[in-house]
Short mmCIF file of C-alpha atoms in Angstrom, two decimals:
data_model
loop_
_atom_site.label_atom_id
_atom_site.label_comp_id
_atom_site.label_asym_id
_atom_site.label_seq_id
_atom_site.Cartn_x
_atom_site.Cartn_y
_atom_site.Cartn_z
CA MET A 120 27.48 13.75 -29.48
CA ALA A 121 28.67 10.41 -29.13
CA ASN A 122 31.22 10.97 -26.65
CA SER A 123 28.27 12.76 -24.54
CA GLU A 124 26.11 9.03 -25.14
CA SER A 125 29.58 7.56 -24.13
CA GLU A 126 29.59 9.39 -21.28
CA LEU A 127 26.27 9.00 -19.78
CA ASN A 128 26.35 4.69 -20.36
CA ASP A 129 29.97 5.09 -18.60
CA ASN A 130 27.82 6.63 -15.55
CA ILE A 131 25.79 3.58 -15.81
CA HIS A 132 27.05 1.27 -15.74
CA ARG A 133 28.87 2.56 -13.12
CA ASP A 134 26.71 3.04 -10.81
CA PHE A 135 23.69 0.70 -11.80
CA TYR A 136 24.42 -1.82 -13.76
CA ILE A 137 24.75 -6.01 -12.50
CA PRO A 138 26.48 -8.14 -14.21
CA THR A 139 24.71 -10.82 -16.16
CA TYR A 140 26.55 -13.72 -13.99
CA ILE A 141 24.65 -12.20 -10.57
CA LEU A 142 21.10 -12.17 -12.25
CA ALA A 143 20.98 -14.42 -14.41
CA PRO A 144 23.54 -17.69 -14.16
CA ASP A 145 22.41 -19.88 -16.81
CA ALA A 146 22.54 -17.05 -19.42
CA PRO A 147 24.14 -16.76 -23.00
CA ASN A 148 26.92 -14.73 -23.70
CA LYS A 149 26.55 -14.50 -19.98
CA SER A 150 29.56 -11.87 -19.11
CA ARG A 151 31.39 -11.71 -15.53
CA HIS A 152 32.99 -8.72 -14.93
CA ILE A 153 36.63 -8.73 -12.06
CA ALA A 154 35.39 -9.00 -8.82
CA LEU A 155 37.63 -5.73 -7.65
CA PRO A 156 35.90 -3.64 -4.91
CA ASP A 157 36.31 -1.01 -7.43
CA ASN A 158 34.87 -2.35 -10.42
CA VAL A 159 30.78 -2.23 -7.28
CA PRO A 160 28.16 -0.56 -8.76
CA THR A 161 27.63 2.62 -6.24
CA CYS A 162 23.69 1.76 -5.93
CA PRO A 163 23.05 -2.02 -7.96
CA VAL A 164 19.26 -2.63 -8.51
CA LEU A 165 16.66 -4.50 -9.79
CA VAL A 166 13.32 -3.25 -12.09
CA PHE A 167 9.72 -4.80 -10.96
CA ILE A 168 7.66 -3.34 -13.47
CA ASN A 169 3.71 -4.41 -14.05
CA SER A 170 4.27 -2.91 -17.70
CA LYS A 171 0.09 -3.59 -17.51
CA SER A 172 0.19 -0.31 -14.64
CA GLY A 173 -0.91 3.33 -15.67
CA GLY A 174 -1.77 2.25 -19.16
CA GLN A 175 0.83 2.79 -21.79
CA LEU A 176 3.19 4.21 -19.50
CA GLY A 177 4.26 1.02 -17.78
CA GLY A 178 4.97 -0.78 -21.16
CA GLU A 179 6.95 2.66 -22.01
CA LEU A 180 9.30 2.66 -18.48
CA LEU A 181 10.06 -1.42 -18.86
CA ARG A 182 11.72 -0.22 -22.39
CA THR A 183 13.43 2.35 -21.18
CA PHE A 184 15.04 0.53 -18.03
CA ARG A 185 16.22 -1.99 -20.66
CA HIS A 186 18.12 0.41 -22.62
CA LEU A 187 19.68 1.57 -19.84
CA LEU A 188 20.44 -1.68 -17.63
CA ASN A 189 21.23 -4.74 -18.28
CA LYS A 190 17.93 -6.29 -19.97
CA TYR A 191 18.44 -9.77 -16.80
CA GLN A 192 18.18 -7.06 -14.13
CA VAL A 193 14.73 -5.47 -15.66
CA PHE A 194 11.78 -7.88 -15.32
CA ASP A 195 8.38 -7.48 -16.58
CA LEU A 196 6.04 -9.28 -13.58
CA GLY A 197 2.79 -9.87 -16.49
CA GLU A 198 6.29 -12.46 -17.32
CA GLU A 199 7.75 -13.69 -14.02
CA ALA A 200 6.14 -13.30 -10.92
CA PRO A 201 8.41 -11.68 -7.84
CA ASP A 202 9.36 -14.24 -5.47
CA SER A 203 11.92 -16.85 -8.86
CA VAL A 204 13.67 -14.18 -10.01
CA LEU A 205 14.20 -12.95 -6.33
CA ARG A 206 15.08 -16.55 -5.25
CA ARG A 207 17.34 -17.34 -7.81
CA MET A 208 19.37 -14.80 -8.03
CA TYR A 209 20.24 -14.49 -4.13
CA LEU A 210 20.78 -18.86 -4.86
CA ASN A 211 23.43 -17.13 -6.97
CA ILE A 212 24.96 -14.96 -4.92
CA GLU A 213 25.46 -17.72 -1.57
CA LYS A 214 27.33 -19.67 -4.24
CA LEU A 215 29.11 -17.29 -5.36
CA LYS A 216 30.31 -15.59 -1.72
CA SER A 217 31.39 -19.23 -0.58
CA GLY A 218 33.65 -19.14 -3.51
CA GLY A 219 35.11 -15.97 -2.00
CA ASP A 220 33.14 -13.39 -5.09
CA GLN A 221 33.88 -10.70 -3.28
CA PHE A 222 32.25 -8.70 -6.03
CA ALA A 223 29.40 -10.73 -5.33
CA ALA A 224 29.28 -9.96 -1.86
CA LYS A 225 29.39 -6.37 -2.21
CA THR A 226 26.61 -5.91 -5.24
CA GLU A 227 25.38 -7.96 -2.39
CA GLU A 228 24.69 -4.83 0.43
CA ARG A 229 24.40 -2.58 -1.87
CA MET A 230 21.72 -3.75 -3.50
CA ARG A 231 18.73 -2.54 -3.73
CA ILE A 232 14.74 -3.01 -6.19
CA ILE A 233 12.01 0.05 -7.96
CA VAL A 234 8.45 -1.71 -8.02
CA ALA A 235 6.86 0.09 -11.27
CA GLY A 236 2.46 -0.12 -10.67
CA GLY A 237 0.03 1.16 -8.13
CA ASP A 238 0.16 0.56 -4.31
CA GLY A 239 -1.12 -3.39 -4.84
CA THR A 240 2.20 -3.79 -7.00
CA ALA A 241 4.39 -2.41 -4.08
CA GLY A 242 2.89 -4.14 -1.54
CA TRP A 243 3.21 -7.60 -3.54
CA LEU A 244 6.64 -7.20 -3.57
CA LEU A 245 7.49 -6.22 -0.50
CA GLY A 246 5.46 -9.43 0.45
CA VAL A 247 7.50 -11.63 -0.90
CA VAL A 248 11.11 -9.59 0.57
CA SER A 249 9.62 -10.60 3.96
CA ASP A 250 9.26 -13.49 3.23
CA LEU A 251 12.23 -14.48 1.61
CA LYS A 252 13.31 -13.48 4.57
CA LEU A 253 16.74 -12.61 3.72
CA SER A 254 19.51 -11.69 5.71
CA GLN A 255 20.66 -8.35 3.63
CA PRO A 256 16.70 -7.40 2.55
CA PRO A 257 17.00 -4.54 -0.15
CA PRO A 258 15.45 -1.00 0.35
CA ILE A 259 12.64 -0.48 -1.93
CA ALA A 260 11.59 2.57 -4.57
CA THR A 261 8.36 2.90 -5.46
CA VAL A 262 7.64 4.76 -9.00
CA PRO A 263 3.65 5.91 -8.90
CA LEU A 264 2.02 3.66 -11.42
CA GLY A 265 -1.10 3.57 -9.90
CA THR A 266 -4.70 4.97 -8.86
CA GLY A 267 -4.23 6.21 -5.43
CA ASN A 268 -0.09 5.96 -5.11
CA ASN A 269 -0.15 5.98 -1.74
CA LEU A 270 3.22 4.19 -1.10
CA PRO A 271 4.80 6.46 -3.14
CA PHE A 272 3.51 9.93 -2.20
CA ALA A 273 4.11 8.42 2.06
CA PHE A 274 8.16 8.18 1.21
CA GLY A 275 8.98 10.88 -1.61
CA TRP A 276 8.38 9.55 -4.72
CA GLY A 277 5.52 11.59 -5.94
CA LYS A 278 1.36 11.07 -6.65
CA LYS A 279 1.41 11.76 -10.28
CA ASN A 280 2.16 8.96 -13.26
CA PRO A 281 5.96 9.68 -13.90
CA GLY A 282 7.65 10.36 -17.18
CA THR A 283 9.66 7.40 -19.32
CA ASP A 284 11.94 9.41 -21.78
CA LEU A 285 15.54 9.29 -21.16
CA ASN A 286 16.26 12.26 -18.84
CA SER A 287 12.71 10.72 -16.64
CA VAL A 288 14.32 7.63 -15.22
CA ILE A 289 18.00 8.56 -15.53
CA SER A 290 16.70 11.63 -12.93
CA PHE A 291 14.67 8.87 -11.05
CA LEU A 292 17.33 6.77 -10.84
CA LYS A 293 19.75 9.65 -9.23
CA GLN A 294 17.21 10.05 -6.45
CA VAL A 295 17.36 6.59 -5.79
CA MET A 296 21.23 6.43 -5.82
CA ASN A 297 20.74 9.08 -2.91
CA ALA A 298 17.41 8.76 -1.31
CA LYS A 299 17.77 7.52 2.46
CA GLU A 300 16.67 4.32 4.02
CA MET A 301 13.65 3.85 6.49
CA LYS A 302 11.78 1.56 8.63
CA MET A 303 7.59 0.39 8.06
CA ASP A 304 5.56 -0.93 9.94
CA SER A 305 4.19 -4.14 8.22
CA TRP A 306 0.77 -5.75 9.59
CA HIS A 307 -0.98 -9.18 9.72
CA ILE A 308 -4.81 -9.63 9.05
CA LEU A 309 -6.14 -13.54 9.87
CA MET A 310 -10.43 -13.71 8.21
CA ARG A 311 -12.02 -16.81 9.88
CA MET A 312 -15.21 -17.82 9.05
CA ARG A 313 -16.78 -21.31 9.35
CA ALA A 314 -17.28 -23.36 6.19
CA PRO A 315 -20.13 -23.65 3.97
CA LYS A 316 -22.72 -26.16 4.19
CA GLY A 317 -22.89 -26.66 1.01
CA GLY A 318 -22.59 -24.84 -2.44
CA SER A 319 -18.47 -23.43 -3.36
CA CYS A 320 -15.66 -24.27 -1.02
CA ASP A 321 -14.65 -21.09 -1.20
CA PRO A 322 -16.65 -18.99 0.95
CA ILE A 323 -15.65 -15.81 -1.20
CA ALA A 324 -15.36 -16.15 -5.19
CA PRO A 325 -11.46 -16.14 -6.43
CA LEU A 326 -12.35 -13.80 -8.68
CA GLU A 327 -13.65 -11.92 -5.98
CA LEU A 328 -10.23 -11.41 -3.62
CA PRO A 329 -7.51 -9.15 -3.91
CA HIS A 330 -4.76 -10.53 -6.48
CA SER A 331 -1.24 -9.24 -4.15
CA LEU A 332 0.62 -11.74 -2.95
CA HIS A 333 -0.17 -10.63 1.03
CA ALA A 334 -3.29 -10.64 -0.31
CA PHE A 335 -5.90 -13.91 1.48
CA HIS A 336 -4.21 -17.33 0.95
CA ARG A 337 -6.09 -19.59 2.96
CA VAL A 338 -3.91 -20.87 5.79
CA SER A 339 -3.16 -25.31 5.21
CA PRO A 340 -4.53 -27.79 7.13
CA SER A 341 -0.75 -28.17 9.23
CA ASP A 342 -1.33 -24.41 9.12
CA GLU A 343 -1.10 -23.63 13.24
CA LEU A 344 -4.27 -20.87 12.77
CA ASN A 345 -6.29 -23.42 10.50
CA VAL A 346 -9.74 -24.25 12.87
CA GLU A 347 -11.51 -27.04 11.81
CA GLY A 348 -14.80 -26.58 9.98
CA PHE A 349 -13.71 -23.14 9.76
CA HIS A 350 -12.67 -21.20 6.53
CA THR A 351 -9.35 -19.63 7.42
CA PHE A 352 -7.19 -17.11 5.57
CA ARG A 353 -4.37 -14.72 5.92
CA GLY A 354 -2.30 -11.85 4.72
CA GLY A 355 0.12 -8.50 5.08
CA PHE A 356 -1.04 -4.60 4.03
CA TRP A 357 1.85 -2.13 4.41
CA ASN A 358 -0.42 1.05 3.94
CA TYR A 359 -4.28 0.48 5.20
CA PHE A 360 -7.17 -2.09 5.27
CA SER A 361 -10.43 -0.36 5.59
CA MET A 362 -13.92 -1.50 5.62
CA GLY A 363 -17.13 0.46 5.17
CA MET A 364 -19.05 2.96 1.51
CA ASP A 365 -15.13 3.63 0.73
CA ALA A 366 -14.10 0.13 0.20
CA GLN A 367 -17.81 -0.59 -2.03
CA VAL A 368 -16.48 2.77 -4.16
CA SER A 369 -13.45 0.61 -4.74
CA TYR A 370 -15.48 -2.31 -5.58
CA ALA A 371 -18.12 -0.51 -8.10
CA PHE A 372 -14.58 1.23 -9.98
CA HIS A 373 -12.73 -2.24 -9.77
CA SER A 374 -15.64 -4.18 -11.44
CA GLU A 375 -16.33 -1.26 -13.90
CA ARG A 376 -12.56 -1.21 -14.95
CA LYS A 377 -12.14 -5.92 -14.77
CA MET A 378 -15.51 -5.75 -17.80
CA ASN A 379 -13.67 -2.27 -19.93
CA PRO A 380 -10.34 -2.50 -19.17
CA GLU A 381 -10.18 -0.11 -23.02
CA LYS A 382 -11.84 3.40 -20.64
CA PHE A 383 -8.80 3.03 -18.40
CA LYS A 384 -5.84 4.50 -20.24
CA ASN A 385 -4.98 7.29 -18.23
CA GLN A 386 -5.07 7.92 -14.60
CA LEU A 387 -6.73 11.85 -14.96
CA VAL A 388 -9.65 9.08 -16.53
CA ASN A 389 -9.68 6.62 -13.63
CA GLN A 390 -9.98 9.77 -11.20
CA SER A 391 -12.98 10.63 -13.07
CA ALA A 392 -14.20 7.82 -13.31
CA TYR A 393 -13.41 7.06 -9.43
CA LEU A 394 -15.51 10.38 -8.76
CA LYS A 395 -18.89 9.18 -11.17
CA LEU A 396 -18.86 5.81 -9.19
CA GLY A 397 -18.50 7.69 -5.59
CA CYS A 398 -21.83 9.91 -6.64
CA THR A 399 -24.54 6.59 -8.15
CA GLN A 400 -22.73 4.42 -5.39
CA GLY A 401 -24.43 7.14 -2.78
CA TRP A 402 -21.00 7.87 -1.40
CA PHE A 403 -21.88 11.79 -0.97
CA PHE A 404 -25.73 10.78 -0.51
CA ALA A 405 -24.73 8.33 1.95
CA PRO A 406 -27.41 9.41 4.65
CA LEU A 407 -30.46 9.35 2.04
CA VAL A 408 -28.82 5.87 0.45
CA HIS A 409 -27.43 3.92 2.35
CA PRO A 410 -28.91 1.60 5.10
CA SER A 411 -28.81 1.98 8.38
CA SER A 412 -27.78 -1.53 8.94
CA ARG A 413 -24.59 -1.23 7.36
CA ASN A 414 -22.99 1.43 9.35
CA ILE A 415 -19.83 0.23 10.44
CA ALA A 416 -21.47 0.25 14.36
CA GLN A 417 -24.43 -2.12 13.08
CA LEU A 418 -22.31 -4.47 11.11
CA THR A 419 -19.36 -4.46 13.81
CA LYS A 420 -18.07 -5.35 17.39
CA VAL A 421 -14.51 -3.84 17.52
CA LYS A 422 -12.05 -4.97 20.18
CA ILE A 423 -8.23 -2.70 20.30
CA MET A 424 -4.87 -4.35 21.60
CA LYS A 425 -3.34 -0.46 23.13
CA LYS A 426 -0.55 -2.49 23.40
CA GLN A 427 0.77 -6.21 24.54
CA GLY A 428 -2.19 -6.50 27.05
CA GLU A 429 -5.86 -7.33 27.31
CA TRP A 430 -8.39 -6.49 24.03
CA GLN A 431 -11.38 -3.58 25.12
CA ASP A 432 -14.04 -2.71 23.49
CA LEU A 433 -13.93 0.07 20.87
CA GLN A 434 -17.03 2.90 20.61
CA ILE A 435 -17.36 3.22 17.06
CA PRO A 436 -20.82 6.46 16.81
CA HIS A 437 -23.45 5.53 14.97
CA SER A 438 -22.86 7.27 11.29
CA VAL A 439 -20.05 6.50 10.38
CA ARG A 440 -20.07 4.13 7.75
CA SER A 441 -16.77 4.06 6.81
CA ILE A 442 -13.70 2.31 9.05
CA VAL A 443 -9.32 3.74 7.58
CA CYS A 444 -7.48 1.60 10.19
CA LEU A 445 -3.84 3.52 8.63
CA ASN A 446 -0.34 2.28 9.01
CA LEU A 447 1.24 5.51 6.13
CA PRO A 448 0.49 8.83 6.32
CA SER A 449 -1.52 8.44 3.12
CA PHE A 450 -4.62 7.66 1.76
CA SER A 451 -7.18 7.71 -0.70
CA GLY A 452 -4.22 9.22 -3.33
CA GLY A 453 -2.39 11.35 -0.54
CA LEU A 454 -4.47 12.37 1.87
CA ASN A 455 -3.31 12.61 5.85
CA PRO A 456 -6.83 11.35 7.41
CA TRP A 457 -5.38 11.33 11.22
CA GLY A 458 -3.33 15.23 11.23
CA THR A 459 -1.77 15.51 13.99
CA PRO A 460 -2.80 15.67 17.91
CA ASN A 461 -2.08 18.61 19.97
CA ASN A 462 -0.47 18.54 23.17
CA ASN A 463 -4.47 18.06 24.59
CA LYS A 464 -4.97 15.22 22.55
CA ARG A 465 -1.85 13.81 23.55
CA ARG A 466 -2.67 13.53 26.55
CA TYR A 467 -6.48 13.47 27.54
CA ARG A 468 -5.92 10.92 25.19
CA ASP A 469 -3.15 8.76 24.61
CA LEU A 470 -3.05 10.30 20.95
CA THR A 471 0.48 10.57 19.43
CA PRO A 472 1.51 11.43 15.46
CA PRO A 473 1.20 8.98 13.39
CA PHE A 474 4.75 7.60 12.85
CA VAL A 475 5.27 5.05 10.17
CA ASP A 476 7.88 2.24 12.31
CA ASP A 477 6.04 2.61 16.18
CA GLY A 478 4.17 -0.12 15.63
CA LEU A 479 1.19 1.67 16.15
CA LEU A 480 -2.92 1.84 14.01
CA GLU A 481 -4.26 5.10 13.51
CA VAL A 482 -7.68 4.20 13.38
CA VAL A 483 -10.10 6.63 12.26
CA GLY A 484 -13.80 7.06 10.82
CA PHE A 485 -16.13 8.95 7.90
CA ARG A 486 -19.52 9.27 7.15
CA ASP A 487 -19.26 10.04 3.70
CA ALA A 488 -17.44 11.35 1.13
CA TRP A 489 -18.82 15.14 2.26
CA HIS A 490 -17.18 14.02 5.48
CA GLY A 491 -14.11 13.34 4.02
CA LEU A 492 -14.13 17.07 2.61
CA VAL A 493 -12.28 17.78 6.00
CA LEU A 494 -9.01 16.72 4.99
CA LEU A 495 -8.67 19.59 2.54
CA ALA A 496 -8.37 21.81 5.64
CA PRO A 497 -4.57 23.14 6.90
CA LYS A 498 -6.08 20.62 9.33
CA GLY A 499 -8.39 18.33 8.81
CA HIS A 500 -8.75 15.53 9.98
CA GLY A 501 -11.52 12.10 10.67
CA THR A 502 -13.11 10.99 13.28
CA ARG A 503 -10.08 9.66 15.10
CA LEU A 504 -11.44 6.48 17.23
CA ALA A 505 -7.61 4.75 18.49
CA GLN A 506 -4.87 3.13 18.19
CA ALA A 507 -4.12 0.41 18.28
CA HIS A 508 -1.48 -3.10 17.99
CA ARG A 509 -4.31 -5.35 17.16
CA ILE A 510 -7.34 -4.92 15.97
CA ARG A 511 -10.68 -7.43 15.87
CA PHE A 512 -14.09 -7.32 14.48
CA GLU A 513 -16.44 -9.51 15.21
CA PHE A 514 -19.53 -9.81 13.09
CA HIS A 515 -22.71 -11.38 14.16
CA LYS A 516 -25.96 -12.46 12.02
CA GLY A 517 -27.81 -8.63 10.87
CA ALA A 518 -29.24 -7.07 8.47
CA ALA A 519 -27.04 -7.06 6.07
CA ASP A 520 -25.50 -10.31 4.47
CA HIS A 521 -22.12 -8.06 2.85
CA THR A 522 -19.88 -5.28 3.56
CA PHE A 523 -16.77 -4.26 1.39
CA MET A 524 -13.25 -4.27 1.86
CA ARG A 525 -10.20 -3.72 0.85
CA ILE A 526 -6.08 -3.85 1.57
CA ASP A 527 -3.25 -2.08 0.02
CA GLY A 528 -5.93 -0.70 -2.86
CA GLU A 529 -7.47 -4.31 -3.32
CA PRO A 530 -11.03 -4.25 -3.54
CA TRP A 531 -13.59 -7.59 -2.08
CA LYS A 532 -17.38 -8.23 -1.63
CA GLN A 533 -17.43 -9.57 2.19
CA PRO A 534 -19.79 -12.34 3.07
CA LEU A 535 -21.29 -11.75 6.98
CA PRO A 536 -23.03 -14.67 8.55
CA GLU A 537 -26.67 -16.14 7.51
CA ASP A 538 -26.86 -17.62 10.42
CA ASP A 539 -25.71 -18.02 14.51
CA ASP A 540 -21.83 -18.40 12.84
CA THR A 541 -19.12 -15.63 12.93
CA VAL A 542 -16.84 -14.13 10.66
CA VAL A 543 -14.04 -12.28 12.54
CA VAL A 544 -10.93 -10.13 11.12
CA GLU A 545 -8.29 -9.80 13.20
CA ILE A 546 -5.07 -6.91 12.72
CA SER A 547 -2.08 -7.51 13.98
CA HIS A 548 1.84 -5.40 13.97
CA LEU A 549 4.37 -8.68 11.90
CA GLY A 550 7.67 -6.62 11.69
CA GLN A 551 9.45 -3.84 9.68
CA VAL A 552 10.42 -3.76 6.25
CA LYS A 553 12.97 -1.27 4.63
CA MET A 554 11.69 1.46 2.25
CA LEU A 555 13.74 4.35 0.29
CA ALA A 556 12.51 8.30 1.10
CA THR A 557 12.72 11.11 -0.45
CA HIS A 558 14.43 14.03 2.05
CA ASP A 559 10.99 14.91 1.62
CA CYS A 560 9.17 12.56 2.22
CA ARG A 561 5.70 13.02 3.99
CA ALA A 562 6.59 9.34 6.14
CA LYS A 563 7.73 9.92 9.93
CA SER A 564 10.18 7.46 12.20
CA ILE A 565 9.21 8.10 15.86
CA HIS A 566 13.63 6.93 16.77
CA ASN A 567 14.46 10.61 14.39
CA PRO A 568 13.96 13.01 16.25
CA SER A 569 13.38 15.64 13.80
CA SER A 570 10.63 14.44 11.85
CA HIS A 571 8.61 15.94 15.01
CA PHE A 572 4.98 17.06 14.32
CA ASN A 573 5.09 19.74 16.92
CA HIS A 574 4.56 23.13 13.86
CA GLU A 575 2.21 21.08 12.20
CA ALA A 576 -0.15 19.74 15.02
CA ASP A 577 -4.31 20.89 15.10
CA ASP A 578 -4.98 24.37 17.44
CA VAL A 579 -8.66 22.72 18.94
CA ASP A 580 -10.23 19.31 19.47
CA SER A 581 -12.29 18.91 16.46
CA ASP A 582 -12.99 14.82 16.20
CA ASP A 583 -16.69 16.05 15.96
CA GLU A 584 -16.96 17.77 13.06
CA ASN A 585 -20.47 18.85 12.54
CA SER A 586 -19.43 21.78 9.66
CA VAL A 587 -17.66 21.00 6.13
CA ASP A 588 -18.63 23.80 4.89
CA GLU A 589 -14.93 24.85 4.27
CA GLY A 590 -14.58 21.27 2.02
CA ARG A 591 -17.60 21.15 0.23
CA ARG A 592 -16.97 24.85 -0.72
CA LYS A 593 -13.29 23.40 -2.42
CA PHE A 594 -14.58 20.21 -2.58
CA GLY A 595 -12.20 18.26 -4.22
CA ALA A 596 -9.70 15.55 -2.44
CA ALA A 597 -8.66 12.46 -3.97
CA ASP A 598 -9.71 9.10 -5.26
CA THR A 599 -13.33 8.67 -3.04
CA PHE A 600 -12.74 12.01 -2.61
CA LYS A 601 -11.80 13.96 -4.99
CA ILE A 602 -12.30 15.99 -8.20
CA PRO A 603 -8.81 16.38 -9.87
CA ASP A 604 -8.60 20.27 -10.90
CA GLU A 605 -8.91 19.34 -15.02
CA VAL A 606 -12.99 17.47 -15.09
CA ASP A 607 -15.49 19.51 -16.47
CA VAL A 608 -17.44 18.53 -13.54
CA SER A 609 -20.51 19.05 -15.96
CA ARG A 610 -19.92 15.76 -18.46
CA LEU A 611 -20.19 14.02 -14.99
CA SER A 612 -23.77 13.16 -14.87
#
């Protein structure tokens, strides 16, 4: 038994362990490995864990990783922000490399990052790695610890909370070692609104804003995007931007969880609460309870730029109450609202499959939660509105004084103009980040011929779905649209 445990530790050290002198140069009793190429770990990993995600699972996962690896290579995001960790470590690596340390140089070449948490936590890490502009940015694997888990699901890491025991973590580490690298588009988002004439200097209460690093931050007066007399915020996202009723349900869920965190201890409870809020917020009965003034076409004018060129108006059907701008083929816990356009769609509407590295966002509309149920059908999808390299929303004074928005699962309540002002939200392509993907991931690359979707394409033109009977019978999807299989529907009233 002792020999087996010793062999396990040797394998972990050989494959994943990073010595302390690279990670924390000021740590006491630091040990320096002999800088020989043979000693460089096959897959050195940095592990970032949101210990508050997944109920008790985040903390349990943290303890298991620290038991297996060097404690200095496993970080609790509640204790230290990833930007300070990565700056410190990469500055140290540069010093070591300048001194001729080949071990440090090869460790940097092979470095991979694991982040465990919800989509907001994963987005935080992606934002930090992008902002640091490292010469060799490490690819990132995501552990699903949130409610939706769209990022992990898109790249093959699953959408259910993982096991936190020793064997489960070792299995995950082996998957990371064997994973392939994929590029993924990243997106810049800008929001500009006129400064209020009185009251708070912030047009949005701080608690209303998404909390991840790449949520909105006001630009500085010296920023080229700053406009006198306006508040300008900028941020980024990797999965989606959405607006309307789906974001309203998400906002209600997050508000409830913030007020009563003790009620949200596991994934099943969270999904059940989400469904119940979808009912109480009227998402399933939108034509009866949702004012038409809050429908997307009445709220905003939308312009798109398909490639580099001129803006053109995008016509939104009057019945659409939710609009989603998608980067990944995973929304609301694993659904693919865009689907795969058939040859006629590709030819006459210039639509393509949803590649994650083609510089295009897929823009999809939904009328209500019942409309969302068409996603359950093998080739179901929402109302395809456009694919675009840039998207611009312009909000003018109207019947509604606010709407709801969210980026990568982080919702907020957005005030709309009260006078003759305009609120502008503009999304544009920013660059790409490196992800780690399993070999059966859903995300597809435009550069990989094996990614083609021909066998999955729609057989018929179904953009204007008027019948959702099949979806009503199944009554399920995920998060916004789903009743989990384990939930007793009779107890939700």
